[in-house]
Short mmCIF file of C-alpha atoms in Angstrom, two decimals:
data_model
loop_
_atom_site.label_atom_id
_atom_site.label_comp_id
_atom_site.label_asym_id
_atom_site.label_seq_id
_atom_site.Cartn_x
_atom_site.Cartn_y
_atom_site.Cartn_z
CA UNK A 1 5.43 28.01 -1.78
CA UNK A 2 6.32 29.27 -5.52
CA UNK A 3 9.60 28.01 -5.26
CA UNK A 4 9.72 25.28 -2.69
CA UNK A 5 11.20 22.94 -5.32
CA UNK A 6 13.89 25.61 -5.75
CA UNK A 7 14.43 25.78 -2.06
CA UNK A 8 14.81 22.07 -1.74
CA UNK A 9 16.97 21.69 -4.24
CA UNK A 10 19.26 24.16 -2.54
CA UNK A 11 18.73 23.24 0.90
CA UNK A 12 20.00 19.49 -0.69
CA UNK A 13 22.46 21.33 -2.29
CA UNK A 14 23.91 22.96 0.88
CA UNK A 15 23.11 19.30 3.42
CA UNK A 16 25.34 17.64 1.15
CA UNK A 17 28.20 20.47 0.98
CA UNK A 18 28.35 20.58 4.84
CA UNK A 19 28.18 16.79 5.02
CA UNK A 20 31.27 16.58 2.48
CA UNK A 21 33.08 19.04 4.50
CA UNK A 22 32.38 17.48 7.92
CA UNK A 23 33.50 14.05 6.32
CA UNK A 24 36.52 15.20 5.11
CA UNK A 25 37.47 17.55 8.26
CA UNK A 26 36.97 14.24 11.06
CA UNK A 27 37.10 10.61 9.33
CA UNK A 28 39.21 11.68 6.01
CA UNK A 29 41.60 13.54 8.10
CA UNK A 30 41.86 10.81 10.58
CA UNK A 31 42.45 8.08 7.93
CA UNK A 32 44.79 10.34 6.17
CA UNK A 33 46.80 11.40 9.32
CA UNK A 34 46.73 6.98 9.82
CA UNK A 35 47.63 6.33 6.58
CA UNK A 36 50.94 8.75 6.49
CA UNK A 37 51.24 7.51 10.07
CA UNK A 38 51.70 3.72 8.52
CA UNK A 39 53.63 4.96 5.23
CA UNK A 40 56.46 6.79 7.49
CA UNK A 41 56.34 3.69 10.11
CA UNK A 42 57.37 1.33 6.79
CA UNK A 43 59.92 3.45 5.51
CA UNK A 44 61.83 3.96 8.65
CA UNK A 45 62.00 0.41 9.22
CA UNK A 46 63.23 -0.23 6.08
CA UNK A 47 65.79 2.23 6.90
CA UNK A 48 66.36 0.56 9.98
CA UNK A 49 66.99 -2.67 7.93
CA UNK A 50 69.01 -1.30 5.27
CA UNK A 51 71.69 -0.57 8.37
CA UNK A 52 71.22 -3.72 10.36
CA UNK A 53 71.81 -5.60 7.66
CA UNK A 54 74.73 -3.85 6.66
CA UNK A 55 76.44 -4.52 10.08
CA UNK A 56 75.11 -7.81 10.74
CA UNK A 57 77.28 -9.00 7.17
CA UNK A 58 80.19 -6.50 8.19
CA UNK A 59 83.48 -8.37 9.59
CA UNK A 60 84.02 -5.49 11.79
CA UNK A 61 82.16 -4.33 15.02
CA UNK A 62 82.32 -0.43 13.50
CA UNK A 63 79.56 1.33 11.49
CA UNK A 64 79.62 2.78 8.15
CA UNK A 65 78.88 6.54 8.74
CA UNK A 66 78.58 7.58 5.35
CA UNK A 67 75.60 5.07 5.18
CA UNK A 68 74.21 6.92 8.38
CA UNK A 69 74.06 10.20 7.14
CA UNK A 70 73.01 8.94 3.69
CA UNK A 71 69.89 7.26 5.63
CA UNK A 72 69.41 10.68 7.67
CA UNK A 73 69.43 12.75 4.71
CA UNK A 74 67.15 11.05 2.46
CA UNK A 75 64.51 9.91 5.34
CA UNK A 76 64.82 13.21 6.97
CA UNK A 77 64.68 11.84 10.37
CA UNK A 78 67.65 10.80 13.24
CA UNK A 79 69.36 7.43 13.41
CA UNK A 80 71.09 6.13 16.97
CA UNK A 81 72.80 3.09 17.43
CA UNK A 82 72.92 2.09 20.59
CA UNK A 83 74.45 -1.46 22.11
CA UNK A 84 72.67 -3.37 25.04
CA UNK A 85 73.73 -1.46 27.65
CA UNK A 86 71.83 1.44 25.62
CA UNK A 87 74.93 3.57 25.23
CA UNK A 88 74.94 5.27 22.15
CA UNK A 89 77.41 3.91 19.36
CA UNK A 90 76.84 6.59 16.17
CA UNK A 91 74.35 8.78 15.33
CA UNK A 92 73.44 10.58 12.24
CA UNK A 93 70.93 13.60 11.79
CA UNK A 94 71.01 14.64 15.39
CA UNK A 95 73.33 17.54 16.87
CA UNK A 96 72.78 16.25 20.21
CA UNK A 97 72.24 12.88 20.59
CA UNK A 98 72.49 11.57 24.50
CA UNK A 99 75.75 9.12 25.17
CA UNK A 100 73.14 6.89 26.40
CA UNK A 101 69.17 5.89 26.91
CA UNK A 102 69.08 4.41 29.85
CA UNK A 103 65.52 4.14 29.86
CA UNK A 104 64.90 2.27 26.43
CA UNK A 105 63.70 -1.78 27.27
CA UNK A 106 62.42 -2.87 24.26
CA UNK A 107 60.66 -6.28 25.48
CA UNK A 108 62.36 -9.41 23.57
CA UNK A 109 63.67 -9.16 19.95
CA UNK A 110 60.58 -8.34 18.10
CA UNK A 111 61.84 -7.50 14.90
CA UNK A 112 58.85 -4.78 14.56
CA UNK A 113 58.67 -2.60 16.86
CA UNK A 114 57.49 1.59 17.34
CA UNK A 115 56.81 4.40 19.46
CA UNK A 116 55.15 7.66 19.22
CA UNK A 117 56.19 10.54 22.08
CA UNK A 118 59.22 12.65 23.44
CA UNK A 119 61.46 9.20 23.26
CA UNK A 120 61.84 9.11 27.26
CA UNK A 121 62.22 13.46 27.21
CA UNK A 122 65.31 13.18 25.23
CA UNK A 123 62.80 15.49 22.57
CA UNK A 124 60.83 18.32 23.05
CA UNK A 125 58.29 17.51 20.80
CA UNK A 126 56.12 14.11 19.39
CA UNK A 127 58.65 12.13 17.65
CA UNK A 128 57.91 8.61 16.00
CA UNK A 129 60.60 6.38 17.12
CA UNK A 130 61.27 2.98 15.33
CA UNK A 131 63.48 0.66 15.96
CA UNK A 132 65.15 -2.79 15.08
CA UNK A 133 67.68 -4.68 16.56
CA UNK A 134 70.67 -5.58 15.18
CA UNK A 135 71.44 -9.44 15.31
CA UNK A 136 74.87 -11.01 14.42
CA UNK A 137 74.48 -15.60 15.08
CA UNK A 138 71.96 -15.99 17.88
CA UNK A 139 73.27 -12.85 19.81
CA UNK A 140 71.30 -9.47 20.07
CA UNK A 141 74.10 -6.43 19.93
CA UNK A 142 72.01 -3.52 19.58
CA UNK A 143 69.59 -1.42 18.49
CA UNK A 144 69.07 1.48 14.90
CA UNK A 145 66.72 3.60 16.09
CA UNK A 146 65.34 6.30 14.09
CA UNK A 147 62.96 9.41 15.02
CA UNK A 148 60.64 11.11 13.13
CA UNK A 149 58.87 14.06 14.21
CA UNK A 150 55.14 13.70 14.09
CA UNK A 151 54.77 17.44 13.59
CA UNK A 152 55.75 17.14 10.12
CA UNK A 153 52.65 14.27 9.30
CA UNK A 154 50.90 17.09 10.32
CA UNK A 155 52.13 19.55 7.88
CA UNK A 156 51.49 16.63 5.30
CA UNK A 157 48.41 16.07 6.29
CA UNK A 158 47.16 19.69 6.29
CA UNK A 159 48.57 20.04 2.78
CA UNK A 160 46.75 16.87 1.78
CA UNK A 161 43.63 18.19 3.19
CA UNK A 162 44.32 21.51 1.53
CA UNK A 163 44.17 19.70 -1.78
CA UNK A 164 41.24 17.56 -0.88
CA UNK A 165 39.50 21.01 0.76
CA UNK A 166 40.64 22.73 -3.31
CA UNK A 167 38.90 20.01 -4.92
CA UNK A 168 35.83 19.60 -2.81
CA UNK A 169 35.05 23.12 -4.15
CA UNK A 170 35.96 22.72 -7.29
CA UNK A 171 33.48 19.59 -7.74
CA UNK A 172 30.93 21.23 -5.75
CA UNK A 173 31.09 24.78 -8.12
CA UNK A 174 30.46 21.93 -11.15
CA UNK A 175 27.82 20.53 -8.96
CA UNK A 176 26.13 24.19 -8.59
CA UNK A 177 26.12 24.76 -12.12
CA UNK A 178 24.59 21.66 -12.80
CA UNK A 179 22.11 21.43 -10.35
CA UNK A 180 20.97 25.00 -11.66
CA UNK A 181 20.91 23.63 -15.16
CA UNK A 182 18.93 20.32 -13.79
CA UNK A 183 16.73 23.02 -11.60
CA UNK A 184 15.91 24.86 -14.93
CA UNK A 185 15.31 21.43 -16.29
CA UNK A 186 12.70 20.22 -13.78
CA UNK A 187 11.17 23.57 -12.18
CA UNK A 188 10.05 25.06 -15.59
CA UNK A 189 8.26 21.89 -16.64
CA UNK A 190 7.01 21.63 -12.97
CA UNK A 191 5.82 25.12 -12.85
CA UNK A 192 4.22 24.56 -16.36
CA UNK A 193 2.45 21.30 -15.63
CA UNK A 194 1.11 23.53 -12.29
CA UNK A 195 -0.50 26.37 -14.02
CA UNK A 196 -2.09 23.36 -16.54
CA UNK A 197 -3.21 21.63 -13.61
CA UNK A 198 -4.79 25.07 -12.27
CA UNK A 199 -6.10 25.69 -15.39
CA UNK A 200 -7.74 22.12 -15.43
CA UNK A 201 -9.07 22.94 -12.28
CA UNK A 202 -10.63 25.90 -13.03
CA UNK A 203 -12.46 24.73 -16.22
CA UNK A 204 -9.94 25.67 -18.73
CA UNK A 205 -9.73 22.55 -20.60
CA UNK A 206 -8.18 23.46 -23.69
CA UNK A 207 -4.97 25.06 -21.92
CA UNK A 208 -1.71 22.98 -23.03
CA UNK A 209 1.11 22.81 -20.77
CA UNK A 210 4.01 23.24 -24.05
CA UNK A 211 6.42 21.10 -22.05
CA UNK A 212 8.38 19.30 -25.28
CA UNK A 213 11.11 17.10 -23.23
CA UNK A 214 10.97 13.63 -23.87
CA UNK A 215 11.54 11.85 -20.34
CA UNK A 216 8.80 11.29 -17.01
CA UNK A 217 8.85 15.12 -17.26
CA UNK A 218 7.27 15.29 -20.70
CA UNK A 219 5.18 11.94 -20.56
CA UNK A 220 3.37 13.83 -17.38
CA UNK A 221 2.71 16.95 -19.45
CA UNK A 222 1.15 15.08 -22.11
CA UNK A 223 -0.59 12.64 -20.24
CA UNK A 224 -1.81 15.63 -18.14
CA UNK A 225 -3.09 17.44 -22.01
CA UNK A 226 -4.66 13.97 -22.95
CA UNK A 227 -6.87 13.69 -19.70
CA UNK A 228 -8.05 17.09 -19.92
CA UNK A 229 -8.92 16.45 -23.78
CA UNK A 230 -10.91 13.45 -22.72
CA UNK A 231 -12.34 15.54 -20.34
CA UNK A 232 -13.68 18.09 -22.44
CA UNK A 233 -15.28 15.98 -24.66
CA UNK A 234 -16.76 14.27 -22.19
CA UNK A 235 -17.78 17.45 -21.03
CA UNK A 236 -19.06 18.14 -24.57
CA UNK A 237 -20.81 14.39 -24.74
CA UNK A 238 -22.75 15.73 -21.73
CA UNK A 239 -24.41 18.72 -22.97
CA UNK A 240 -25.23 17.15 -26.06
CA UNK A 241 -26.06 14.42 -23.97
CA UNK A 242 -28.34 16.52 -22.30
CA UNK A 243 -29.83 18.56 -24.62
CA UNK A 244 -30.45 15.67 -26.55
CA UNK A 245 -32.67 13.91 -23.85
CA UNK A 246 -34.42 16.86 -23.27
CA UNK A 247 -35.68 17.21 -26.76
CA UNK A 248 -36.31 13.73 -27.39
CA UNK A 249 -38.15 13.84 -23.91
CA UNK A 250 -39.69 17.25 -24.23
CA UNK A 251 -41.54 16.47 -27.92
CA UNK A 252 -43.55 13.73 -26.84
CA UNK A 253 -44.27 15.28 -23.33
CA UNK A 254 -45.73 18.33 -25.44
CA UNK A 255 -48.02 16.02 -27.27
CA UNK A 256 -49.36 14.18 -24.48
CA UNK A 257 -49.92 17.16 -22.37
CA UNK A 258 -51.20 19.22 -25.68
CA UNK A 259 -53.79 16.19 -26.59
CA UNK A 260 -54.79 15.61 -22.97
CA UNK A 261 -55.97 19.12 -22.50
CA UNK A 262 -57.61 19.49 -25.52
CA UNK A 263 -59.50 16.25 -24.60
CA UNK A 264 -60.53 17.57 -20.91
CA UNK A 265 -61.81 21.33 -22.13
CA UNK A 266 -63.66 19.63 -24.67
CA UNK A 267 -61.52 20.76 -27.85
CA UNK A 268 -61.59 17.10 -28.75
CA UNK A 269 -65.03 15.61 -29.37
CA UNK A 270 -65.85 12.57 -27.57
CA UNK A 271 -65.95 10.59 -30.88
CA UNK A 272 -62.34 11.34 -31.59
CA UNK A 273 -61.08 11.18 -28.02
CA UNK A 274 -60.21 7.64 -28.86
CA UNK A 275 -58.17 8.13 -31.52
CA UNK A 276 -55.93 10.80 -30.04
CA UNK A 277 -55.65 8.87 -26.95
CA UNK A 278 -54.07 6.42 -29.34
CA UNK A 279 -51.62 9.05 -30.09
CA UNK A 280 -50.99 9.44 -26.25
CA UNK A 281 -50.40 6.25 -25.84
CA UNK A 282 -47.91 5.76 -28.87
CA UNK A 283 -45.89 9.10 -27.32
CA UNK A 284 -45.72 7.12 -23.69
CA UNK A 285 -44.22 3.88 -25.40
CA UNK A 286 -41.69 5.75 -26.94
CA UNK A 287 -40.83 7.41 -23.56
CA UNK A 288 -40.87 4.20 -22.20
CA UNK A 289 -38.66 2.85 -25.03
CA UNK A 290 -36.22 6.34 -24.55
CA UNK A 291 -36.22 5.45 -21.05
CA UNK A 292 -35.36 1.99 -21.13
CA UNK A 293 -32.28 2.44 -23.59
CA UNK A 294 -31.12 5.33 -21.22
CA UNK A 295 -31.23 2.73 -18.60
CA UNK A 296 -29.11 -0.15 -20.83
CA UNK A 297 -26.62 2.59 -21.54
CA UNK A 298 -26.05 3.90 -18.11
CA UNK A 299 -25.77 0.34 -16.74
CA UNK A 300 -22.91 -0.48 -19.49
CA UNK A 301 -21.24 2.81 -18.47
CA UNK A 302 -21.25 1.49 -14.56
CA UNK A 303 -21.10 -1.65 -14.20
CA UNK A 304 -19.74 -3.07 -17.60
CA UNK A 305 -21.30 -5.41 -19.88
CA UNK A 306 -22.00 -8.44 -17.83
CA UNK A 307 -22.25 -11.44 -20.14
CA UNK A 308 -23.45 -14.68 -19.94
CA UNK A 309 -22.26 -16.46 -23.29
CA UNK A 310 -23.20 -20.16 -24.01
CA UNK A 311 -23.89 -22.00 -27.61
CA UNK A 312 -26.46 -21.18 -29.42
CA UNK A 313 -27.71 -22.07 -33.16
CA UNK A 314 -27.60 -18.54 -34.41
CA UNK A 315 -30.37 -18.92 -37.81
CA UNK A 316 -33.06 -19.84 -35.21
CA UNK A 317 -32.06 -16.68 -33.41
CA UNK A 318 -32.25 -14.57 -36.81
CA UNK A 319 -35.51 -16.18 -37.38
CA UNK A 320 -37.49 -15.90 -34.57
CA UNK A 321 -36.49 -12.24 -34.36
CA UNK A 322 -37.93 -11.24 -38.02
CA UNK A 323 -41.41 -13.45 -36.85
CA UNK A 324 -41.63 -10.09 -34.52
CA UNK A 325 -41.93 -7.63 -37.20
CA UNK A 326 -44.26 -9.16 -39.64
CA UNK A 327 -46.80 -7.24 -39.05
CA UNK A 328 -44.71 -4.15 -40.25
CA UNK A 329 -42.90 -5.71 -43.05
CA UNK A 330 -46.52 -6.74 -44.35
CA UNK A 331 -47.62 -2.72 -44.00
CA UNK A 332 -44.34 -1.43 -46.18
CA UNK A 333 -44.46 -4.29 -48.48
CA UNK A 334 -41.06 -5.91 -46.90
CA UNK A 335 -39.32 -9.03 -47.42
CA UNK A 336 -36.56 -11.04 -45.99
CA UNK A 337 -33.86 -12.95 -47.86
CA UNK A 338 -31.94 -15.07 -45.71
CA UNK A 339 -28.65 -16.71 -47.19
CA UNK A 340 -27.01 -18.91 -44.50
CA UNK A 341 -23.87 -20.74 -44.90
CA UNK A 342 -25.15 -24.08 -43.00
CA UNK A 343 -28.20 -25.16 -42.04
CA UNK A 344 -26.77 -24.76 -38.28
CA UNK A 345 -24.39 -22.51 -36.90
CA UNK A 346 -23.52 -22.61 -33.29
CA UNK A 347 -21.98 -19.26 -32.04
CA UNK A 348 -20.21 -18.59 -28.18
CA UNK A 349 -22.26 -15.39 -27.45
CA UNK A 350 -24.24 -14.10 -25.00
CA UNK A 351 -27.97 -14.71 -26.35
CA UNK A 352 -30.26 -12.17 -25.00
CA UNK A 353 -27.68 -9.11 -25.88
CA UNK A 354 -27.30 -10.65 -29.40
CA UNK A 355 -30.96 -10.43 -30.16
CA UNK A 356 -30.69 -7.09 -28.90
CA UNK A 357 -28.59 -6.62 -31.58
CA UNK A 358 -30.19 -8.39 -34.06
CA UNK A 359 -33.26 -6.93 -33.04
CA UNK A 360 -31.93 -3.09 -33.49
CA UNK A 361 -30.36 -3.33 -36.89
CA UNK A 362 -33.24 -5.26 -38.36
CA UNK A 363 -35.63 -2.66 -37.10
CA UNK A 364 -33.20 0.16 -38.59
CA UNK A 365 -33.47 -2.01 -41.83
CA UNK A 366 -36.82 -1.72 -41.90
CA UNK A 367 -36.98 1.64 -40.92
CA UNK A 368 -35.21 3.32 -43.66
CA UNK A 369 -36.21 0.35 -46.24
CA UNK A 370 -38.25 1.35 -49.55
CA UNK A 371 -41.19 0.07 -49.61
CA UNK A 372 -41.78 -3.35 -51.64
CA UNK A 373 -37.98 -3.69 -51.19
CA UNK A 374 -35.66 -7.01 -50.15
CA UNK A 375 -33.79 -7.11 -46.59
CA UNK A 376 -30.56 -9.72 -46.99
CA UNK A 377 -29.35 -11.15 -44.03
CA UNK A 378 -26.31 -13.22 -44.87
CA UNK A 379 -24.43 -15.23 -42.74
CA UNK A 380 -20.69 -16.61 -43.48
CA UNK A 381 -17.52 -18.21 -41.90
CA UNK A 382 -14.01 -17.16 -42.35
CA UNK A 383 -11.36 -17.88 -39.45
CA UNK A 384 -13.43 -19.41 -36.79
CA UNK A 385 -15.86 -16.79 -36.91
CA UNK A 386 -19.23 -16.20 -38.07
CA UNK A 387 -20.04 -12.50 -39.98
CA UNK A 388 -23.20 -11.93 -40.30
CA UNK A 389 -24.87 -8.75 -42.69
CA UNK A 390 -27.85 -7.39 -42.65
CA UNK A 391 -28.34 -5.52 -45.70
CA UNK A 392 -31.46 -2.69 -46.53
CA UNK A 393 -32.30 -1.22 -50.03
CA UNK A 394 -32.87 2.16 -48.70
CA UNK A 395 -32.14 5.90 -48.39
CA UNK A 396 -28.53 4.87 -47.16
CA UNK A 397 -26.45 7.29 -44.85
CA UNK A 398 -24.88 10.26 -46.25
CA UNK A 399 -21.12 9.91 -46.17
CA UNK A 400 -20.57 12.96 -43.33
CA UNK A 401 -22.59 10.62 -41.09
CA UNK A 402 -20.85 7.40 -41.01
CA UNK A 403 -18.29 7.84 -38.31
CA UNK A 404 -21.09 9.69 -36.23
CA UNK A 405 -23.97 6.88 -36.14
CA UNK A 406 -22.36 5.00 -33.63
CA UNK A 407 -22.95 8.19 -31.23
CA UNK A 408 -25.55 8.67 -28.68
CA UNK A 409 -28.90 10.20 -29.99
CA UNK A 410 -27.17 11.12 -33.09
CA UNK A 411 -29.38 10.96 -35.83
CA UNK A 412 -29.04 12.03 -39.31
CA UNK A 413 -31.42 14.56 -40.99
CA UNK A 414 -32.78 11.34 -43.35
CA UNK A 415 -33.27 9.75 -40.13
CA UNK A 416 -35.02 12.49 -38.27
CA UNK A 417 -37.57 13.05 -41.30
CA UNK A 418 -38.14 9.15 -41.87
CA UNK A 419 -38.49 8.03 -37.78
CA UNK A 420 -40.07 10.04 -35.36
CA UNK A 421 -40.11 7.13 -32.87
CA UNK A 422 -36.25 6.84 -32.89
CA UNK A 423 -34.17 7.56 -29.85
CA UNK A 424 -30.78 7.55 -31.40
CA UNK A 425 -29.87 4.84 -28.89
CA UNK A 426 -29.88 1.75 -30.96
CA UNK A 427 -26.62 1.79 -32.51
CA UNK A 428 -24.77 2.91 -29.83
CA UNK A 429 -26.14 -0.24 -27.65
CA UNK A 430 -25.28 -2.51 -30.76
CA UNK A 431 -21.30 -1.55 -30.53
CA UNK A 432 -21.39 -1.67 -26.44
CA UNK A 433 -22.75 -5.24 -27.09
CA UNK A 434 -20.43 -6.41 -29.61
CA UNK A 435 -17.33 -4.38 -28.55
CA UNK A 436 -18.28 -6.41 -24.70
CA UNK A 437 -17.88 -9.81 -27.37
CA UNK A 438 -14.43 -8.44 -28.16
CA UNK A 439 -15.68 -8.49 -31.98
CA UNK A 440 -16.06 -5.85 -34.63
CA UNK A 441 -18.99 -4.36 -36.65
CA UNK A 442 -18.51 -2.11 -39.91
CA UNK A 443 -20.90 -0.38 -41.61
CA UNK A 444 -21.09 -0.06 -45.68
CA UNK A 445 -23.38 2.92 -46.81
CA UNK A 446 -24.56 4.56 -50.25
CA UNK A 447 -26.70 7.60 -50.12
CA UNK A 448 -29.66 6.24 -51.81
CA UNK A 449 -28.76 2.93 -52.47
CA UNK A 450 -28.77 1.41 -49.22
CA UNK A 451 -26.82 0.33 -45.67
CA UNK A 452 -25.07 -2.95 -44.77
CA UNK A 453 -24.35 -3.73 -41.38
CA UNK A 454 -21.51 -6.37 -40.51
CA UNK A 455 -20.22 -7.85 -37.14
CA UNK A 456 -18.49 -11.24 -36.54
CA UNK A 457 -18.89 -13.82 -33.30
CA UNK A 458 -16.93 -16.45 -32.44
CA UNK A 459 -17.87 -20.15 -33.73
CA UNK A 460 -18.68 -22.75 -31.25
CA UNK A 461 -15.89 -25.37 -31.31
CA UNK A 462 -18.84 -27.83 -33.41
CA UNK A 463 -18.23 -29.23 -36.51
CA UNK A 464 -20.27 -28.18 -39.09
CA UNK A 465 -21.82 -29.62 -42.49
CA UNK A 466 -20.94 -26.75 -44.52
CA UNK A 467 -23.95 -26.61 -46.50
CA UNK A 468 -25.05 -23.50 -47.19
CA UNK A 469 -28.80 -22.52 -47.28
CA UNK A 470 -31.04 -19.69 -48.74
CA UNK A 471 -35.01 -18.95 -48.16
CA UNK A 472 -37.21 -16.24 -48.45
CA UNK A 473 -39.01 -15.61 -45.04
#
């Protein structure tokens, strides 16, 4: 199977060669012979006409012997002139011409006639006999007959066929050289691509086929290499995913198991059990949140995000979400400063999904804000899009982590230190939802200063009053 492609090229080449030879030997030979025969008929008839015209225009019944000899010599044929009684009146080229041809009986006076044969037994070989009547006035006086051996046509055909065979041989030799070159150009890339496919199937996704051509083979090799690279990245992501899930599940499960065992064996006294049961409850809530986030992301991956888009006032949504964080904000003495570009701003989006986006962003802002700080939420309109900004004044994100915050389960060292309950999935969900709306989300952060998330939504086709609005929440 290793050389199957090379064998197919060879079989195809030999099939074309055999077919070309058969076509030349059969159809080509017949066409050549037919063409030579028709050409001979035309030339001989032209000679007959030349002789007949000379006689018909002459004032005597004699024939120009020199003309007859010249025609016989140049056309390499025999020339006979017979009268109406088929008696031979003159001849040239033939040394043993008969005195008469009694069997010769041309029908009617048709001007263009020929026959192929031994001419009523007067020749020992097959001849092409072309004749033309001699007409003076309305009387047919006789016939000019020219005879040409068919064997000479066969010889001419063989010579032409030899030239055709030699030309075919040269053409096929050149085609063979081109085939070898083409086979090398195709088989080597195919071999490398096949080797790459086997390596990928064996799990070596870093193998490179090294096909540099800028044709379909190069495109196929690059596509295969790109696919392998993506699969390799997916594999690495899966390993990270499993490791992160294991880590984030193991910690709360270990705590739950430890506290419950301590309660059961009496290590934790009865009066402290309520406290530690509260901790266990918090850990179970953490597991529930993590499980729900995983289910959400899994549904995004398998089914895509189904959006139920409608027009709604984003200002009201923001105020409603802020109300749910009132208790946490009081604990950290955090206030919100809202700056809306209008008292009512209607967007066209999936309301529940955007609520989820805002909840995650505001939740993060509260987590990483310094106590007693302000979180700014601003909106502005540009080119029929509403831009929403959520900005905190907290620890910020390290520069080398900015490109990774959208990855699932990713947590910066700062995040792990300040937030033990986070799942590392919130920002991944946020980005999936915004991209499903065909919009963008960006982040600006300075470590030790704060972080700002900005995302866009399409404005509904509604007129706005263009009155800015600011409030402290």
